[in-house]
Amino acid sequence: QVQLVESGGDSVQAGGSLRLSCVASGTVDYMGWFRQAPGKQREGVAAVNSYGSASYADSVKGRFTISKDNAKNTLYLQMSSLKPEDTAMYYCAATRSRFLLYPLTDEYPYWGQGTRVSVSS
């Protein structure tokens, strides 16, 4: 079993930046960030594997950057130009699989508890 612990969520003004982190207790390969806003379904935001192959949701392309430190089993999400619609609980997810057909869908066995991001206008 792998434990995931997220951090970095905060309340910011629109246009601001935040960096989320997720530390895994064991070795994993593909990791991703998902978010769920109140009253909405959880959606994939970004994902990356140990080779550095990254995927992004259209809504965050050009604003968010995902990265992974394989030595530290740590995932990051650098978020810039934040918008009120980015407000959500952000979850980290992970799998030991190196290849995922749809990395922005719920294919991950391990999930964190979430970190809250609130963006005000």
Tab-separated table of N, CA and C in Angstrom:
chain	number	residue	atom	x	y	z
A	1	GLN	N	0.842	-1.183	0.000
A	1	GLN	CA	0.000	0.000	0.000
A	1	GLN	C	0.887	1.246	0.000
A	2	VAL	N	0.528	2.217	-0.800
A	2	VAL	CA	1.273	3.464	-0.899
A	2	VAL	C	0.428	4.592	-0.330
A	3	GLN	N	1.015	5.370	0.546
A	3	GLN	CA	0.327	6.539	1.100
A	3	GLN	C	0.766	7.775	0.334
A	4	LEU	N	-0.198	8.652	0.061
A	4	LEU	CA	0.084	9.902	-0.636
A	4	LEU	C	-0.336	11.063	0.258
A	5	VAL	N	0.542	12.038	0.403
A	5	VAL	CA	0.244	13.198	1.234
A	5	VAL	C	0.456	14.463	0.416
A	6	GLU	N	-0.627	15.207	0.233
A	6	GLU	CA	-0.566	16.447	-0.523
A	6	GLU	C	-0.354	17.638	0.406
A	7	SER	N	0.190	18.701	-0.143
A	7	SER	CA	0.343	19.957	0.585
A	7	SER	C	0.408	21.093	-0.418
A	8	GLY	N	0.286	22.300	0.080
A	8	GLY	CA	0.453	23.474	-0.767
A	8	GLY	C	-0.820	24.206	-1.114
A	9	GLY	N	-1.960	23.647	-0.795
A	9	GLY	CA	-3.210	24.335	-1.084
A	9	GLY	C	-3.353	25.601	-0.249
A	10	ASP	N	-4.026	26.584	-0.821
A	10	ASP	CA	-4.164	27.868	-0.119
A	10	ASP	C	-5.258	28.678	-0.795
A	11	SER	N	-5.532	29.857	-0.237
A	11	SER	CA	-6.462	30.806	-0.841
A	11	SER	C	-5.656	31.913	-1.488
A	12	VAL	N	-5.915	32.169	-2.766
A	12	VAL	CA	-5.172	33.192	-3.498
A	12	VAL	C	-6.123	34.026	-4.339
A	13	GLN	N	-5.608	35.161	-4.794
A	13	GLN	CA	-6.374	36.008	-5.701
A	13	GLN	C	-6.211	35.494	-7.128
A	14	ALA	N	-7.191	35.796	-7.959
A	14	ALA	CA	-7.089	35.443	-9.370
A	14	ALA	C	-5.823	36.046	-9.962
A	15	GLY	N	-5.167	35.266	-10.807
A	15	GLY	CA	-3.910	35.699	-11.386
A	15	GLY	C	-2.696	35.260	-10.590
A	16	GLY	N	-2.927	34.744	-9.398
A	16	GLY	CA	-1.833	34.316	-8.542
A	16	GLY	C	-1.311	32.935	-8.894
A	17	SER	N	-0.360	32.481	-8.087
A	17	SER	CA	0.291	31.194	-8.322
A	17	SER	C	0.335	30.377	-7.043
A	18	LEU	N	0.368	29.076	-7.223
A	18	LEU	CA	0.544	28.140	-6.110
A	18	LEU	C	1.331	26.943	-6.609
A	19	ARG	N	2.028	26.282	-5.702
A	19	ARG	CA	2.669	25.016	-6.046
A	19	ARG	C	2.187	23.954	-5.079
A	20	LEU	N	1.604	22.926	-5.636
A	20	LEU	CA	1.168	21.776	-4.847
A	20	LEU	C	2.250	20.702	-4.859
A	21	SER	N	2.337	19.978	-3.747
A	21	SER	CA	3.286	18.868	-3.650
A	21	SER	C	2.553	17.621	-3.175
A	22	CYS	N	3.068	16.491	-3.569
A	22	CYS	CA	2.517	15.206	-3.136
A	22	CYS	C	3.674	14.244	-2.930
A	23	VAL	N	3.786	13.741	-1.720
A	23	VAL	CA	4.851	12.797	-1.398
A	23	VAL	C	4.266	11.399	-1.279
A	24	ALA	N	4.877	10.462	-1.982
A	24	ALA	CA	4.457	9.059	-1.921
A	24	ALA	C	5.357	8.295	-0.954
A	25	SER	N	4.744	7.385	-0.195
A	25	SER	CA	5.511	6.637	0.809
A	25	SER	C	6.322	5.506	0.196
A	26	GLY	N	6.062	5.174	-1.070
A	26	GLY	CA	6.797	4.123	-1.742
A	26	GLY	C	7.044	4.490	-3.199
A	27	THR	N	7.723	3.608	-3.894
A	27	THR	CA	8.046	3.874	-5.295
A	27	THR	C	6.813	3.692	-6.171
A	28	VAL	N	6.531	4.709	-6.938
A	28	VAL	CA	5.420	4.669	-7.890
A	28	VAL	C	5.909	5.187	-9.225
A	29	ASP	N	5.129	5.020	-10.258
A	29	ASP	CA	5.544	5.513	-11.567
A	29	ASP	C	4.618	6.629	-12.026
A	30	TYR	N	3.497	6.291	-12.633
A	30	TYR	CA	2.583	7.345	-13.067
A	30	TYR	C	1.930	8.009	-11.849
A	31	MET	N	1.929	9.339	-11.883
A	31	MET	CA	1.259	10.116	-10.846
A	31	MET	C	0.459	11.219	-11.503
A	32	GLY	N	-0.622	11.588	-10.866
A	32	GLY	CA	-1.466	12.613	-11.456
A	32	GLY	C	-2.135	13.481	-10.410
A	33	TRP	N	-2.615	14.611	-10.887
A	33	TRP	CA	-3.416	15.517	-10.072
A	33	TRP	C	-4.837	15.532	-10.622
A	34	PHE	N	-5.765	15.433	-9.704
A	34	PHE	CA	-7.176	15.519	-10.034
A	34	PHE	C	-7.792	16.591	-9.160
A	35	ARG	N	-8.949	17.098	-9.546
A	35	ARG	CA	-9.611	18.095	-8.715
A	35	ARG	C	-11.114	17.885	-8.751
A	36	GLN	N	-11.729	18.311	-7.659
A	36	GLN	CA	-13.179	18.224	-7.576
A	36	GLN	C	-13.716	19.488	-6.950
A	37	ALA	N	-14.488	20.207	-7.724
A	37	ALA	CA	-15.134	21.420	-7.237
A	37	ALA	C	-16.483	21.039	-6.625
A	38	PRO	N	-17.004	21.868	-5.728
A	38	PRO	CA	-18.296	21.563	-5.107
A	38	PRO	C	-19.395	21.354	-6.143
A	39	GLY	N	-20.091	20.241	-6.013
A	39	GLY	CA	-21.187	19.955	-6.920
A	39	GLY	C	-20.778	19.436	-8.278
A	40	LYS	N	-19.489	19.194	-8.465
A	40	LYS	CA	-19.019	18.724	-9.768
A	40	LYS	C	-18.298	17.393	-9.629
A	41	GLN	N	-18.144	16.715	-10.755
A	41	GLN	CA	-17.411	15.452	-10.756
A	41	GLN	C	-15.916	15.715	-10.700
A	42	ARG	N	-15.212	14.737	-10.187
A	42	ARG	CA	-13.755	14.835	-10.167
A	42	ARG	C	-13.229	14.780	-11.598
A	43	GLU	N	-12.233	15.605	-11.868
A	43	GLU	CA	-11.657	15.647	-13.214
A	43	GLU	C	-10.140	15.579	-13.144
A	44	GLY	N	-9.565	14.998	-14.171
A	44	GLY	CA	-8.121	14.933	-14.264
A	44	GLY	C	-7.540	16.274	-14.675
A	45	VAL	N	-6.482	16.680	-14.020
A	45	VAL	CA	-5.838	17.963	-14.300
A	45	VAL	C	-4.544	17.762	-15.086
A	46	ALA	N	-3.681	16.914	-14.564
A	46	ALA	CA	-2.398	16.656	-15.203
A	46	ALA	C	-1.837	15.351	-14.672
A	47	ALA	N	-1.012	14.718	-15.471
A	47	ALA	CA	-0.386	13.467	-15.058
A	47	ALA	C	0.976	13.350	-15.711
A	48	VAL	N	1.870	12.585	-15.076
A	48	VAL	CA	3.221	12.410	-15.610
A	48	VAL	C	3.776	11.073	-15.150
A	49	ASN	N	4.584	10.445	-16.003
A	49	ASN	CA	5.217	9.204	-15.573
A	49	ASN	C	6.707	9.438	-15.326
A	50	SER	N	7.395	8.385	-14.984
A	50	SER	CA	8.803	8.535	-14.608
A	50	SER	C	9.690	8.912	-15.782
A	51	TYR	N	9.184	8.723	-16.993
A	51	TYR	CA	9.931	9.158	-18.170
A	51	TYR	C	9.746	10.645	-18.442
A	52	GLY	N	8.786	11.261	-17.742
A	52	GLY	CA	8.515	12.672	-17.976
A	52	GLY	C	7.422	12.930	-18.990
A	53	SER	N	6.752	11.867	-19.412
A	53	SER	CA	5.654	12.034	-20.357
A	53	SER	C	4.451	12.608	-19.621
A	54	ALA	N	4.052	13.825	-20.005
A	54	ALA	CA	3.010	14.547	-19.269
A	54	ALA	C	1.763	14.758	-20.116
A	55	SER	N	0.637	14.792	-19.433
A	55	SER	CA	-0.651	15.078	-20.060
A	55	SER	C	-1.343	16.165	-19.254
A	56	TYR	N	-2.102	17.004	-19.951
A	56	TYR	CA	-2.803	18.091	-19.281
A	56	TYR	C	-4.240	18.188	-19.773
A	57	ALA	N	-5.120	18.587	-18.882
A	57	ALA	CA	-6.463	18.928	-19.299
A	57	ALA	C	-6.401	20.224	-20.096
A	58	ASP	N	-7.281	20.363	-21.065
A	58	ASP	CA	-7.272	21.565	-21.906
A	58	ASP	C	-7.434	22.834	-21.076
A	59	SER	N	-8.190	22.737	-20.004
A	59	SER	CA	-8.490	23.918	-19.200
A	59	SER	C	-7.280	24.477	-18.458
A	60	VAL	N	-6.209	23.699	-18.349
A	60	VAL	CA	-5.036	24.166	-17.599
A	60	VAL	C	-3.780	24.266	-18.448
A	61	LYS	N	-3.857	23.851	-19.698
A	61	LYS	CA	-2.676	23.909	-20.563
A	61	LYS	C	-2.160	25.330	-20.661
A	62	GLY	N	-0.841	25.473	-20.528
A	62	GLY	CA	-0.221	26.783	-20.596
A	62	GLY	C	-0.204	27.522	-19.272
A	63	ARG	N	-0.952	27.032	-18.293
A	63	ARG	CA	-0.994	27.676	-16.978
A	63	ARG	C	-0.406	26.789	-15.878
A	64	PHE	N	-0.593	25.495	-15.989
A	64	PHE	CA	-0.116	24.549	-14.982
A	64	PHE	C	1.034	23.729	-15.548
A	65	THR	N	1.975	23.399	-14.680
A	65	THR	CA	3.087	22.528	-15.062
A	65	THR	C	3.242	21.425	-14.028
A	66	ILE	N	3.218	20.187	-14.492
A	66	ILE	CA	3.405	19.047	-13.602
A	66	ILE	C	4.840	18.557	-13.711
A	67	SER	N	5.385	18.137	-12.583
A	67	SER	CA	6.736	17.589	-12.587
A	67	SER	C	6.842	16.544	-11.490
A	68	LYS	N	7.844	15.694	-11.631
A	68	LYS	CA	8.001	14.576	-10.682
A	68	LYS	C	9.461	14.388	-10.374
A	69	ASP	N	9.771	14.326	-9.106
A	69	ASP	CA	11.121	14.014	-8.647
A	69	ASP	C	11.135	12.534	-8.290
A	70	ASN	N	11.665	11.724	-9.189
A	70	ASN	CA	11.613	10.282	-8.986
A	70	ASN	C	12.412	9.842	-7.765
A	71	ALA	N	13.511	10.511	-7.495
A	71	ALA	CA	14.354	10.126	-6.356
A	71	ALA	C	13.633	10.366	-5.037
A	72	LYS	N	12.775	11.380	-5.015
A	72	LYS	CA	12.070	11.717	-3.783
A	72	LYS	C	10.633	11.209	-3.776
A	73	ASN	N	10.235	10.528	-4.844
A	73	ASN	CA	8.838	10.065	-4.963
A	73	ASN	C	7.866	11.213	-4.701
A	74	THR	N	8.171	12.361	-5.262
A	74	THR	CA	7.375	13.557	-5.022
A	74	THR	C	6.877	14.133	-6.335
A	75	LEU	N	5.613	14.495	-6.311
A	75	LEU	CA	4.949	15.095	-7.464
A	75	LEU	C	4.648	16.546	-7.159
A	76	TYR	N	4.785	17.380	-8.180
A	76	TYR	CA	4.497	18.804	-8.021
A	76	TYR	C	3.494	19.257	-9.075
A	77	LEU	N	2.782	20.306	-8.734
A	77	LEU	CA	1.939	20.984	-9.707
A	77	LEU	C	2.125	22.475	-9.516
A	78	GLN	N	2.812	23.093	-10.450
A	78	GLN	CA	2.984	24.539	-10.429
A	78	GLN	C	1.799	25.153	-11.148
A	79	MET	N	1.040	25.956	-10.437
A	79	MET	CA	-0.172	26.560	-10.994
A	79	MET	C	0.017	28.070	-11.090
A	80	SER	N	-0.165	28.605	-12.267
A	80	SER	CA	-0.017	30.037	-12.491
A	80	SER	C	-1.279	30.570	-13.146
A	81	SER	N	-1.393	31.909	-13.138
A	81	SER	CA	-2.568	32.555	-13.739
A	81	SER	C	-3.856	31.895	-13.268
A	82	LEU	N	-3.946	31.709	-11.984
A	82	LEU	CA	-5.098	31.005	-11.425
A	82	LEU	C	-6.388	31.776	-11.644
A	83	LYS	N	-7.441	31.018	-11.865
A	83	LYS	CA	-8.764	31.578	-12.108
A	83	LYS	C	-9.733	31.082	-11.037
A	84	PRO	N	-10.815	31.805	-10.808
A	84	PRO	CA	-11.802	31.321	-9.823
A	84	PRO	C	-12.300	29.910	-10.131
A	85	GLU	N	-12.365	29.565	-11.396
A	85	GLU	CA	-12.842	28.228	-11.764
A	85	GLU	C	-11.837	27.122	-11.443
A	86	ASP	N	-10.645	27.502	-10.990
A	86	ASP	CA	-9.670	26.507	-10.530
A	86	ASP	C	-9.921	26.107	-9.074
A	87	THR	N	-10.838	26.786	-8.433
A	87	THR	CA	-11.167	26.476	-7.050
A	87	THR	C	-11.692	25.052	-6.933
A	88	ALA	N	-11.056	24.266	-6.079
A	88	ALA	CA	-11.434	22.858	-5.931
A	88	ALA	C	-10.564	22.209	-4.865
A	89	MET	N	-10.939	20.999	-4.516
A	89	MET	CA	-10.054	20.143	-3.738
A	89	MET	C	-9.184	19.410	-4.746
A	90	TYR	N	-7.892	19.472	-4.555
A	90	TYR	CA	-6.957	18.831	-5.463
A	90	TYR	C	-6.413	17.549	-4.826
A	91	TYR	N	-6.482	16.478	-5.599
A	91	TYR	CA	-6.062	15.159	-5.125
A	91	TYR	C	-4.884	14.658	-5.947
A	92	CYS	N	-3.990	14.018	-5.254
A	92	CYS	CA	-2.872	13.334	-5.892
A	92	CYS	C	-3.240	11.866	-6.052
A	93	ALA	N	-2.831	11.270	-7.157
A	93	ALA	CA	-3.089	9.856	-7.409
A	93	ALA	C	-1.834	9.216	-7.970
A	94	ALA	N	-1.684	7.921	-7.746
A	94	ALA	CA	-0.467	7.253	-8.199
A	94	ALA	C	-0.723	5.783	-8.513
A	95	THR	N	0.165	5.266	-9.350
A	95	THR	CA	0.133	3.846	-9.687
A	95	THR	C	1.561	3.374	-9.950
A	96	ARG	N	1.800	2.104	-9.827
A	96	ARG	CA	3.118	1.569	-10.151
A	96	ARG	C	3.248	1.297	-11.646
A	97	SER	N	2.169	1.464	-12.374
A	97	SER	CA	2.216	1.270	-13.813
A	97	SER	C	2.988	2.392	-14.485
A	98	ARG	N	3.783	2.018	-15.489
A	98	ARG	CA	4.556	3.008	-16.229
A	98	ARG	C	3.767	3.543	-17.428
A	99	PHE	N	2.811	2.770	-17.886
A	99	PHE	CA	2.045	3.180	-19.060
A	99	PHE	C	0.561	3.148	-18.738
A	100	LEU	N	-0.099	4.234	-19.026
A	100	LEU	CA	-1.542	4.335	-18.867
A	100	LEU	C	-2.135	4.817	-20.180
A	101	LEU	N	-3.197	4.172	-20.591
A	101	LEU	CA	-3.834	4.575	-21.828
A	101	LEU	C	-4.517	5.939	-21.683
A	102	TYR	N	-5.165	6.136	-20.564
A	102	TYR	CA	-5.867	7.390	-20.286
A	102	TYR	C	-5.437	7.915	-18.926
A	103	PRO	N	-4.317	8.610	-18.852
A	103	PRO	CA	-3.765	9.012	-17.554
A	103	PRO	C	-4.580	10.056	-16.803
A	104	LEU	N	-5.529	10.696	-17.447
A	104	LEU	CA	-6.351	11.699	-16.766
A	104	LEU	C	-7.695	11.136	-16.339
A	105	THR	N	-7.806	9.809	-16.335
A	105	THR	CA	-9.018	9.175	-15.814
A	105	THR	C	-8.672	8.412	-14.539
A	106	ASP	N	-9.707	7.910	-13.872
A	106	ASP	CA	-9.520	7.312	-12.543
A	106	ASP	C	-8.923	5.911	-12.613
A	107	GLU	N	-7.693	5.804	-13.164
A	107	GLU	CA	-7.074	4.493	-13.301
A	107	GLU	C	-6.096	4.203	-12.179
A	108	TYR	N	-6.070	5.037	-11.171
A	108	TYR	CA	-5.049	4.946	-10.152
A	108	TYR	C	-5.548	4.222	-8.902
A	109	PRO	N	-4.743	3.328	-8.353
A	109	PRO	CA	-5.163	2.628	-7.133
A	109	PRO	C	-4.907	3.404	-5.846
A	110	TYR	N	-3.997	4.368	-5.908
A	110	TYR	CA	-3.622	5.091	-4.688
A	110	TYR	C	-4.036	6.555	-4.797
A	111	TRP	N	-4.637	7.058	-3.723
A	111	TRP	CA	-5.142	8.428	-3.707
A	111	TRP	C	-4.806	9.101	-2.390
A	112	GLY	N	-4.532	10.407	-2.461
A	112	GLY	CA	-4.327	11.185	-1.264
A	112	GLY	C	-5.629	11.729	-0.724
A	113	GLN	N	-5.526	12.458	0.382
A	113	GLN	CA	-6.708	13.014	1.050
A	113	GLN	C	-7.121	14.368	0.471
A	114	GLY	N	-6.257	14.987	-0.270
A	114	GLY	CA	-6.602	16.242	-0.927
A	114	GLY	C	-6.049	17.473	-0.231
A	115	THR	N	-5.882	18.522	-1.012
A	115	THR	CA	-5.479	19.820	-0.486
A	115	THR	C	-6.343	20.867	-1.196
A	116	ARG	N	-6.833	21.830	-0.433
A	116	ARG	CA	-7.835	22.744	-0.981
A	116	ARG	C	-7.206	23.974	-1.600
A	117	VAL	N	-7.687	24.302	-2.778
A	117	VAL	CA	-7.267	25.525	-3.479
A	117	VAL	C	-8.493	26.402	-3.674
A	118	SER	N	-8.375	27.650	-3.254
A	118	SER	CA	-9.477	28.589	-3.409
A	118	SER	C	-8.950	29.838	-4.106
A	119	VAL	N	-9.581	30.215	-5.211
A	119	VAL	CA	-9.155	31.368	-5.983
A	119	VAL	C	-10.292	32.373	-6.008
A	120	SER	N	-10.023	33.557	-5.509
A	120	SER	CA	-11.050	34.595	-5.461
A	120	SER	C	-10.824	35.622	-6.561
A	121	SER	N	-11.917	36.200	-7.016
A	121	SER	CA	-11.825	37.177	-8.120
A	121	SER	C	-11.602	38.576	-7.591
